[in-house]
C-alpha positions as a LaTeX table, in Angstrom:
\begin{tabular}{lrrr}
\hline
Residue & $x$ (\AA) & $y$ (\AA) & $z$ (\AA) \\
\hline
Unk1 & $-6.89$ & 15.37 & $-6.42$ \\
Unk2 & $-6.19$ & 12.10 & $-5.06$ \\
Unk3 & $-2.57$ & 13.18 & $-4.14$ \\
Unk4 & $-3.67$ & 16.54 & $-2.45$ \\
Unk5 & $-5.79$ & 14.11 & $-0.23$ \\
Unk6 & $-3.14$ & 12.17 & 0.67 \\
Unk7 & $-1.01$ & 14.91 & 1.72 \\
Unk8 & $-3.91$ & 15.72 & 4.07 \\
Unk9 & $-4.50$ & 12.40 & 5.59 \\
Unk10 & $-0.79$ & 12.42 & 6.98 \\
Unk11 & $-1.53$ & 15.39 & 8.96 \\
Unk12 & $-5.58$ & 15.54 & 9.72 \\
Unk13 & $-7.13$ & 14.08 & 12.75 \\
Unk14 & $-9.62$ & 11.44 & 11.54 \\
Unk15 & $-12.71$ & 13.40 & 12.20 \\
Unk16 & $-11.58$ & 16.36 & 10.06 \\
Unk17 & $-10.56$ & 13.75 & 7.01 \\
Unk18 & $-14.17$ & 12.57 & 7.51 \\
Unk19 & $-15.29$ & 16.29 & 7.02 \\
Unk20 & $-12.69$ & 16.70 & 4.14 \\
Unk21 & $-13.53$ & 13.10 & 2.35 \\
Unk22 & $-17.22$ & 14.70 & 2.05 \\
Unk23 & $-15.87$ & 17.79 & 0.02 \\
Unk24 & $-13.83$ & 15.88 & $-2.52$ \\
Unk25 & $-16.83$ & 13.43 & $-3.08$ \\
Unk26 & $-19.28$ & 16.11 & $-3.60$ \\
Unk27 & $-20.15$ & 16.72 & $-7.13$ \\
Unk28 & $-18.81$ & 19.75 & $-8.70$ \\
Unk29 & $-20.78$ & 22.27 & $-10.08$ \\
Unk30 & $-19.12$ & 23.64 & $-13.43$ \\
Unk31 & $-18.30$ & 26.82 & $-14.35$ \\
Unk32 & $-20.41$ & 27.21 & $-16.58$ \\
Unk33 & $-23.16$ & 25.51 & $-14.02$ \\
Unk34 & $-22.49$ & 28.75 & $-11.66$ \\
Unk35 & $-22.70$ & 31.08 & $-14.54$ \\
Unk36 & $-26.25$ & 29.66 & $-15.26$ \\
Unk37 & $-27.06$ & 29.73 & $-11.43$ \\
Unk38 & $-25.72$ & 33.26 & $-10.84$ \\
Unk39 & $-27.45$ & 35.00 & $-13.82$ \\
Unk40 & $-30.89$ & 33.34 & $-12.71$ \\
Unk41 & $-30.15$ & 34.14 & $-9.04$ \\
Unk42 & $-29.50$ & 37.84 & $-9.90$ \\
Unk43 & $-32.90$ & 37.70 & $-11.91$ \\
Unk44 & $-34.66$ & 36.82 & $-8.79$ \\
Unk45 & $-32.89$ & 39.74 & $-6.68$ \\
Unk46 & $-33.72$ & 41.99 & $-9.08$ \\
Unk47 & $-37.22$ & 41.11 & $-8.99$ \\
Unk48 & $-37.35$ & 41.49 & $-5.65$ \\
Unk49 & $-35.56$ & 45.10 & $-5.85$ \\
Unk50 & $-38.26$ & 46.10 & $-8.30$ \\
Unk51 & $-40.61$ & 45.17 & $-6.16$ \\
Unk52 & $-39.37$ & 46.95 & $-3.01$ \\
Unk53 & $-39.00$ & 50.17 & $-4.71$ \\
Unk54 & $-42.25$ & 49.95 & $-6.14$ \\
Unk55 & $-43.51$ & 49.89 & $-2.56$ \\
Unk56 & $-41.22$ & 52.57 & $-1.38$ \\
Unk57 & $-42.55$ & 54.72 & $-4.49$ \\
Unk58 & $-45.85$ & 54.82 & $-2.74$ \\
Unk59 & $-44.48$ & 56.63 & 0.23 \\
Unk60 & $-41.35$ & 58.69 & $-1.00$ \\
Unk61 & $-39.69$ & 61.07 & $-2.89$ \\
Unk62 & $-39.98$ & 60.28 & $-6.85$ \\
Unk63 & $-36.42$ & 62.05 & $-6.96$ \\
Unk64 & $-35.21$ & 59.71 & $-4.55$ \\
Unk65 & $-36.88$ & 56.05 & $-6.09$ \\
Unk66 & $-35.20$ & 57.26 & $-9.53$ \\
Unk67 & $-31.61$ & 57.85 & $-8.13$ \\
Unk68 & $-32.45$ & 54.09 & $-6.33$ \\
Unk69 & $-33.49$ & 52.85 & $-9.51$ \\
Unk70 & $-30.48$ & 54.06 & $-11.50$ \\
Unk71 & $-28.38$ & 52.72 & $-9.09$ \\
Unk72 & $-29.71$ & 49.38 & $-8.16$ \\
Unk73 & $-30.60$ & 48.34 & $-11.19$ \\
Unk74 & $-27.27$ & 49.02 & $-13.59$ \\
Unk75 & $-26.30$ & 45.23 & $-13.76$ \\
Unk76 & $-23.59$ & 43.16 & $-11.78$ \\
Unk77 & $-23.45$ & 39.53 & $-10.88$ \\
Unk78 & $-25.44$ & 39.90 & $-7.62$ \\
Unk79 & $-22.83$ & 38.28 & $-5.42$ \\
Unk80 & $-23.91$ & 39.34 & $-2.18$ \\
Unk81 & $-27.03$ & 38.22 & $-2.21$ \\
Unk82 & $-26.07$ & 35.03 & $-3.65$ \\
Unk83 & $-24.21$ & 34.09 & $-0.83$ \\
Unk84 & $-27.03$ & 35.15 & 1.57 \\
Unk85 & $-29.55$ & 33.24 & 0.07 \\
Unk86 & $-27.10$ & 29.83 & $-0.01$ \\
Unk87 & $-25.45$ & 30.01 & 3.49 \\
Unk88 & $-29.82$ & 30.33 & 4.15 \\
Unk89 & $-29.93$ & 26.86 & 2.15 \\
Unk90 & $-27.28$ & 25.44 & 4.36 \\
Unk91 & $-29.03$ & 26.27 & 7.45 \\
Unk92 & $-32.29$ & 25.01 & 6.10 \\
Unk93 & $-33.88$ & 28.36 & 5.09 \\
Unk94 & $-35.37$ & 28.84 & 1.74 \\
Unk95 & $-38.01$ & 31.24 & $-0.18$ \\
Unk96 & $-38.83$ & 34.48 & $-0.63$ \\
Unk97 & $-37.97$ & 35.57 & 2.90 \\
Unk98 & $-34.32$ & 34.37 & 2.52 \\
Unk99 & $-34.34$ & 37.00 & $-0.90$ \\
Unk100 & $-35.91$ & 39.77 & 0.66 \\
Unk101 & $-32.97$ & 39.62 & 3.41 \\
Unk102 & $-30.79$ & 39.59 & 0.87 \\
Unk103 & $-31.34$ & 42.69 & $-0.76$ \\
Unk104 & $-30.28$ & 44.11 & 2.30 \\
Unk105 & $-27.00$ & 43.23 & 1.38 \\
Unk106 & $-27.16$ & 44.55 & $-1.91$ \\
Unk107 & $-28.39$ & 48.03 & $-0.35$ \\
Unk108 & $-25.68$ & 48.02 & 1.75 \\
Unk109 & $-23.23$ & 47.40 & $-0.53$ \\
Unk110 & $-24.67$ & 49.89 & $-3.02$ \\
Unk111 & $-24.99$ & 52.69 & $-0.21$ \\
Unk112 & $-20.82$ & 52.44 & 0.31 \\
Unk113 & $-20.46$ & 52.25 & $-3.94$ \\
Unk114 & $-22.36$ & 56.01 & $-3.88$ \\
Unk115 & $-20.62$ & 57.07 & $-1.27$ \\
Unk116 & $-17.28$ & 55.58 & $-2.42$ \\
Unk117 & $-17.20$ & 57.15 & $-5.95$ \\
Unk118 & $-17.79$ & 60.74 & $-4.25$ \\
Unk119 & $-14.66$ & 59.98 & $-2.43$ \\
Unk120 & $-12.86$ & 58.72 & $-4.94$ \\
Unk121 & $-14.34$ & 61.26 & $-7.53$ \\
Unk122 & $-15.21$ & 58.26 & $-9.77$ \\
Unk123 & $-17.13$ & 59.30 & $-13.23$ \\
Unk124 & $-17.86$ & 55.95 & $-14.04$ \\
Unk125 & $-19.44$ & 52.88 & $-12.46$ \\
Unk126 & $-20.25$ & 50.23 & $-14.49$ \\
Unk127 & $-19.53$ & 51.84 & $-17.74$ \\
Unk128 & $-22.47$ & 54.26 & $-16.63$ \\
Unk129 & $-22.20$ & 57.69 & $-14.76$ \\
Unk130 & $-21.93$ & 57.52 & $-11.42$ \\
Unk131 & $-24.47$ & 58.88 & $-8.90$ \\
Unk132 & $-22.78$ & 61.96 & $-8.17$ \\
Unk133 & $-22.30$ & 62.66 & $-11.61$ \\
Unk134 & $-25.82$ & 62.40 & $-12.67$ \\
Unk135 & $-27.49$ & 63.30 & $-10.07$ \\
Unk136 & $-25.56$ & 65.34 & $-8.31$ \\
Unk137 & $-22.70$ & 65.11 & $-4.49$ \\
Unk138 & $-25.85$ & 65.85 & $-2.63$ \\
Unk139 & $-28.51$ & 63.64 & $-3.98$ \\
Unk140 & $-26.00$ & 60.76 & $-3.85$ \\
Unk141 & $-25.15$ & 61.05 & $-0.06$ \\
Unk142 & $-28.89$ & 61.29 & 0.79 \\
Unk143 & $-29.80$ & 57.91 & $-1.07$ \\
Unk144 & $-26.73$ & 56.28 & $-0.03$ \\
Unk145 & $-27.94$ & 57.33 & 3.43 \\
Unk146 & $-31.43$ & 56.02 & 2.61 \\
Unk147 & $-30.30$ & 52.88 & 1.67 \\
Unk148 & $-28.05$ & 52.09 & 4.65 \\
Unk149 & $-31.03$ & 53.00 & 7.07 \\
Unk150 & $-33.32$ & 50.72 & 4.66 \\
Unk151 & $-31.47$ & 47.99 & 4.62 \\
Unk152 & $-31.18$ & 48.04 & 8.39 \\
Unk153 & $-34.93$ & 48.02 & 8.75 \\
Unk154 & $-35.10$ & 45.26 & 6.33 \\
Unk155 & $-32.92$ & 42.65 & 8.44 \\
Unk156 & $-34.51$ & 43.98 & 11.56 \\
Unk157 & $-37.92$ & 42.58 & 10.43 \\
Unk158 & $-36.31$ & 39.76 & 9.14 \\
Unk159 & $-33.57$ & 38.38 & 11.41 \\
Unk160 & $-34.74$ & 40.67 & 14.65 \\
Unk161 & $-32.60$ & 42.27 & 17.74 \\
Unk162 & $-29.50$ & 39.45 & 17.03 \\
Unk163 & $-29.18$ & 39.66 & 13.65 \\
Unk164 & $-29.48$ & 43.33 & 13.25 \\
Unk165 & $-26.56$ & 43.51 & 15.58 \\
Unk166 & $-24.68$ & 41.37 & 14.13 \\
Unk167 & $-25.33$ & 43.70 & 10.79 \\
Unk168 & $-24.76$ & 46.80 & 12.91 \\
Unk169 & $-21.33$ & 45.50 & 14.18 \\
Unk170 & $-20.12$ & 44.36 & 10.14 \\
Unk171 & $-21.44$ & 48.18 & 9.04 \\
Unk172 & $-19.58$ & 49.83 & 11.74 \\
Unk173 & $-16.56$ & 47.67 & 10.79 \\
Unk174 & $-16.35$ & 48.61 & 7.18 \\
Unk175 & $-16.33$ & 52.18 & 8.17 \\
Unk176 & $-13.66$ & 51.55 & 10.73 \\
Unk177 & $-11.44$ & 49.71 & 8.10 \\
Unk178 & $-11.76$ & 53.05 & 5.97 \\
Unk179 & $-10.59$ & 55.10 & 8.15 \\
Unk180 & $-7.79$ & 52.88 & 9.07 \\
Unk181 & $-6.79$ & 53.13 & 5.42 \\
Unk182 & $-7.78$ & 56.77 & 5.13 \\
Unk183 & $-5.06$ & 57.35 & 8.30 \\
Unk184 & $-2.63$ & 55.02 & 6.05 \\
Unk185 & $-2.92$ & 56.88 & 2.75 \\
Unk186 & $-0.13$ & 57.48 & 1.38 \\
Unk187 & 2.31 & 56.16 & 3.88 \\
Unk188 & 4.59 & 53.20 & 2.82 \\
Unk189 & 4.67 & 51.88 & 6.99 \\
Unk190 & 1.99 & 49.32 & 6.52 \\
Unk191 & 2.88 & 45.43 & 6.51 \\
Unk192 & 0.85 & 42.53 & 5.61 \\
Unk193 & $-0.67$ & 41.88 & 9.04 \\
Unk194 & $-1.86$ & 45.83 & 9.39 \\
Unk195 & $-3.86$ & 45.24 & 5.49 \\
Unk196 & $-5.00$ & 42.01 & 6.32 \\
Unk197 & $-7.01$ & 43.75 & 9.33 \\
Unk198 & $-7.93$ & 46.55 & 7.28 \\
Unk199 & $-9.64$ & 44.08 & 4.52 \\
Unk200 & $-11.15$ & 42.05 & 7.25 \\
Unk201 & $-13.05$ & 45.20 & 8.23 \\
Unk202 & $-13.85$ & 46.71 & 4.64 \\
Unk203 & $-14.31$ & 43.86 & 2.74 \\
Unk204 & $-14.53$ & 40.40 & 5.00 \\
Unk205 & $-17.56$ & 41.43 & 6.90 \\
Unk206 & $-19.74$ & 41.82 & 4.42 \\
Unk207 & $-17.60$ & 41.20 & 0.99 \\
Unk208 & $-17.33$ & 45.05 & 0.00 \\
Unk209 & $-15.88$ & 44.01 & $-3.51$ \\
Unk210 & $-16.47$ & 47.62 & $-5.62$ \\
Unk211 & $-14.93$ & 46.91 & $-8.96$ \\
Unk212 & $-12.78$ & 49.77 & $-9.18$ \\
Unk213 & $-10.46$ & 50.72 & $-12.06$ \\
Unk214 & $-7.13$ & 48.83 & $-12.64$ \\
Unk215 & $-4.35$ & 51.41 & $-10.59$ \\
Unk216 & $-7.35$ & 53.07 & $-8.69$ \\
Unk217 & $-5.40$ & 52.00 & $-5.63$ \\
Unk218 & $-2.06$ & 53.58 & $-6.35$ \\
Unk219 & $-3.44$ & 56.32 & $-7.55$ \\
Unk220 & $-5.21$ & 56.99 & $-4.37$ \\
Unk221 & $-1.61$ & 55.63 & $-2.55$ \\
Unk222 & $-3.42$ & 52.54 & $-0.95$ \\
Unk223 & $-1.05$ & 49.87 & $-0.55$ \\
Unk224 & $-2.13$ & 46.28 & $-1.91$ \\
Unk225 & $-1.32$ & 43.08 & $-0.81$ \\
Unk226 & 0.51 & 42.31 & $-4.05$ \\
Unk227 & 2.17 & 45.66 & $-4.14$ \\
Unk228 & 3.42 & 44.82 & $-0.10$ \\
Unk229 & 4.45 & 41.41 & $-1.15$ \\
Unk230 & 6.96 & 42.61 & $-3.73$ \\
Unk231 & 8.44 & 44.94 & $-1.23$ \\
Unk232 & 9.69 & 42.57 & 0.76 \\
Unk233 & 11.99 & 41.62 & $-2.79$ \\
Unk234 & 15.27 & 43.55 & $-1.78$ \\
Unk235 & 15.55 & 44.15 & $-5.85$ \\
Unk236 & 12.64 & 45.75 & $-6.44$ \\
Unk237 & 11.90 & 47.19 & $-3.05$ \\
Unk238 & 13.49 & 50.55 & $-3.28$ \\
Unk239 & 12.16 & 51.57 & $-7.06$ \\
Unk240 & 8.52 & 50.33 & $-5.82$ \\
Unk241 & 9.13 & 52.46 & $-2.83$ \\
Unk242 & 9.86 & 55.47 & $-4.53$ \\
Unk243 & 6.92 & 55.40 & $-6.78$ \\
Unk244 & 4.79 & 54.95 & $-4.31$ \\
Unk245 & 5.54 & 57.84 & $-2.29$ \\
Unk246 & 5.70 & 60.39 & $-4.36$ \\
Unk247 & 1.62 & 61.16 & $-5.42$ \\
Unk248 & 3.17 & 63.22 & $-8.67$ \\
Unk249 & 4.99 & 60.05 & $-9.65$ \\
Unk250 & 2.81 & 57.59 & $-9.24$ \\
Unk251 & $-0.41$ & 59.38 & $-10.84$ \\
Unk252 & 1.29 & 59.49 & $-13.93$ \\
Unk253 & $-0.25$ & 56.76 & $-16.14$ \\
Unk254 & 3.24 & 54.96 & $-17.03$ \\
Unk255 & 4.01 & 54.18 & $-13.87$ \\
Unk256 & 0.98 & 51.65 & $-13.39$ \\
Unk257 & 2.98 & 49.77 & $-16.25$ \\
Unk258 & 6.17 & 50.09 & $-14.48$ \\
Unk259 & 4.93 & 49.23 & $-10.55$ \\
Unk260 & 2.52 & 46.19 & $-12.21$ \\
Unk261 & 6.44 & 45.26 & $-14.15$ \\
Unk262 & 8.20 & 45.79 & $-10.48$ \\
Unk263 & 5.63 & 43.58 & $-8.61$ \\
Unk264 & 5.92 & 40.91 & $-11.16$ \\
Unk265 & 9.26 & 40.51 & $-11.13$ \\
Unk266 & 9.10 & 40.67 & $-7.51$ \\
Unk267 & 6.85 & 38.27 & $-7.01$ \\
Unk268 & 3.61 & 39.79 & $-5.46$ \\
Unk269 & 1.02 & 38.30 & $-7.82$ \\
Unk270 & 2.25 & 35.74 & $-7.09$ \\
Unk271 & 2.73 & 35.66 & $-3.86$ \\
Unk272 & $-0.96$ & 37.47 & $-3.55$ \\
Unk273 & $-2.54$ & 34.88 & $-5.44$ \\
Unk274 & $-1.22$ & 32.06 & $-3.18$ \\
Unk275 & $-2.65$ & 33.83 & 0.19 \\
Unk276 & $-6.03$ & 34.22 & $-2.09$ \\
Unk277 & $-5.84$ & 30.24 & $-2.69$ \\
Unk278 & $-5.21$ & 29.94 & 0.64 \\
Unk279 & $-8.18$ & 31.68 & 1.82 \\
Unk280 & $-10.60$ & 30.41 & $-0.40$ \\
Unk281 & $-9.42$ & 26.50 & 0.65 \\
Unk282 & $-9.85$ & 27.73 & 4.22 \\
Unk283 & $-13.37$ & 29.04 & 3.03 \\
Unk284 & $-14.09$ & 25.84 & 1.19 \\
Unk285 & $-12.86$ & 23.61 & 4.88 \\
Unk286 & $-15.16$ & 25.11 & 6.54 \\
Unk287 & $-18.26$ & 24.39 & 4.48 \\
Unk288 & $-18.01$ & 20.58 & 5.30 \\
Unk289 & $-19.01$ & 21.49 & 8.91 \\
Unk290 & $-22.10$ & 21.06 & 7.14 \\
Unk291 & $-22.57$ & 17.54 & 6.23 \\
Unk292 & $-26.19$ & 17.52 & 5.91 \\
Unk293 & $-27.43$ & 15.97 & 2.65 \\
Unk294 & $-30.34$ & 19.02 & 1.77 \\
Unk295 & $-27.10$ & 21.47 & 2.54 \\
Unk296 & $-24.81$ & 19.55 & $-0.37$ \\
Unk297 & $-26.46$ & 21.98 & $-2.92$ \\
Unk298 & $-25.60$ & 24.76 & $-1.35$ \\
Unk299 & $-22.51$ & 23.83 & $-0.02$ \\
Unk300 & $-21.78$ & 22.61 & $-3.41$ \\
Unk301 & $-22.45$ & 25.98 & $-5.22$ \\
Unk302 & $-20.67$ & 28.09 & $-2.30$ \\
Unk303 & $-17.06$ & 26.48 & $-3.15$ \\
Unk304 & $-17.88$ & 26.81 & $-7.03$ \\
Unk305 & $-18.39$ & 30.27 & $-6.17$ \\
Unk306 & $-14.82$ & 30.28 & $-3.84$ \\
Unk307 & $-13.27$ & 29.05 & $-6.95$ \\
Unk308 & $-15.12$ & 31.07 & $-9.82$ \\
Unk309 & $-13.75$ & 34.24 & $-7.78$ \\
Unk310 & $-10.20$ & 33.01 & $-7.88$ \\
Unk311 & $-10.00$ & 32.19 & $-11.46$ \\
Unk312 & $-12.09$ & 34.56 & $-12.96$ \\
Unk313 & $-10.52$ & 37.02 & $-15.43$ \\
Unk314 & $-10.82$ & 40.61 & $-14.00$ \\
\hline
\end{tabular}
């Protein structure tokens, strides 16, 4: 630690060491710490879903509260919301309020996981049948549909005409980074400045993380930033290429052994991994803008959170 510091006083300005100096003196919260706060934090959001489709039971469709239910309630670490209540701690903002907006995020994010495993023709989310497969294509568009119109009412009354635009303009984004993919399927032309834009507008807005299926994105022939990595290694480049390309290739199940074999030995994990470190130190930087001392909890738990997400096994 002390020698990573160092290397950044010999090329900070001193206000920006000051900012930095804060970080590395903050206590860290353990892994183990996060764990703890993340399984009690998801307790409280799903509390707070119960609740809201309790209320919503009164006025609507029973079909349509038990396709909610089913879906909302089927487990996961409640990131989202986690981070929306916290960067609400750093700004001063705490209580109940703070976790009703952040179900939004949850519905949100649960609206595009319907809708994405109709696309994808997923059977399985969560170890569980997915939406469409229970309940039917139809029944899962409509409640994805709910839930996107939901969660915009919900962070209109909360946040008002500036927030909900800013939620409007991060909704319309994610779609907009689909169909830039969509229009990119199956095409090898795509470098690492065209998928950084694309994840900026799927996932960066409003971390769309959807726990898909090791090989989900060959199989689909979405390129991946550790896939485009390796291809710029001349010695694996052409093999990775053809694989790639060729949907009855690459759908076979032993060539996600061979292209995860050909980006290793190419380097894209690793490679990958380095622009994820990267971007989480960038993420962790920033939180020292701020310094005060009620937001070192919550900045605290935010960079944990940076750093749980890198190391994490998946």
């Amino acid at each position: 630690m002390v020698k990573r510091f160092y290397a950044v006083c010999r090329r900070r300005p001193a206000a920006v060491l000051f900012r930095k100096l804060t970080l590395f003196l903050l206590p860290t919260v353990t892994e183990m710490d996060l764990r703890t706060q993340l399984k009690e934090g998801a307790a409280r959001i799903n509390t707070a879903i119960e609740d809201d489709l309790r209320l919503l039971a009164a006025d609507h469709e029973p079909l349509l509260v038990e396709v909610l239910r089913y879906g909302l309630l089927g487990g996961g670490k409640r990131v989202r919301p986690f981070l929306v209540v916290n960067a609400a701690e750093l700004c001063g903002r705490t209580g109940p309020e703070c976790e009703k907006l952040a179900i939004a995020f949850e519905y949100l994010h649960a609206a595009t996981l319907f809708h994405d495993d109709i696309i994808d023709n997923s059977a399985l989310r969560r170890g569980k049948a997915a939406i469409h497969q229970k309940f039917g294509v139809v029944a899962a568009i409509l409640a994805g549909d709910f839930l996107l119109a939901h969660s915009m009412e919900i962070v209109g009354e909360y946040t008002g005409r500036r927030g909900l635009l800013s939620f409007h303009l991060a909704t319309k984004g994610m779609v907009d980074g689909e169909f830039e993919q969509l229009r990119r399927t199956d095409t090898t032309s795509v470098d690492i400045e065209a998928y950084d834009r694309t994840v900026m507008r799927k996932t960066g807005l409003l971390i769309d993380s959807t726990g898909k299926r090791t090989g989900n994105d060959l199989h689909e022939g979405k390129m991946t930033l550790p896939l485009l990595c390796a291809l710029e290694c001349a010695e694996v480049r052409e093999r990775l290429l053809e694989v790639v390309a060729d949907p009855g290739i690459r759908r076979r199940a032993e060539s996600l052994v061979e292209v995860r074999a050909l980006i290793t030995r190419g380097g894209g994990f690793t490679a990958a991994r380095r622009e994820a470190e990267e971007a989480m130190q960038r993420g962790i930087d920033a939180l020292a803008l701020f310094a005060a001392p009620e937001a070192a909890a919550a900045r605290d738990r935010l960079a944990a959170l940076g750093r749980f997400v890198l190391e994490r096994e998946r």
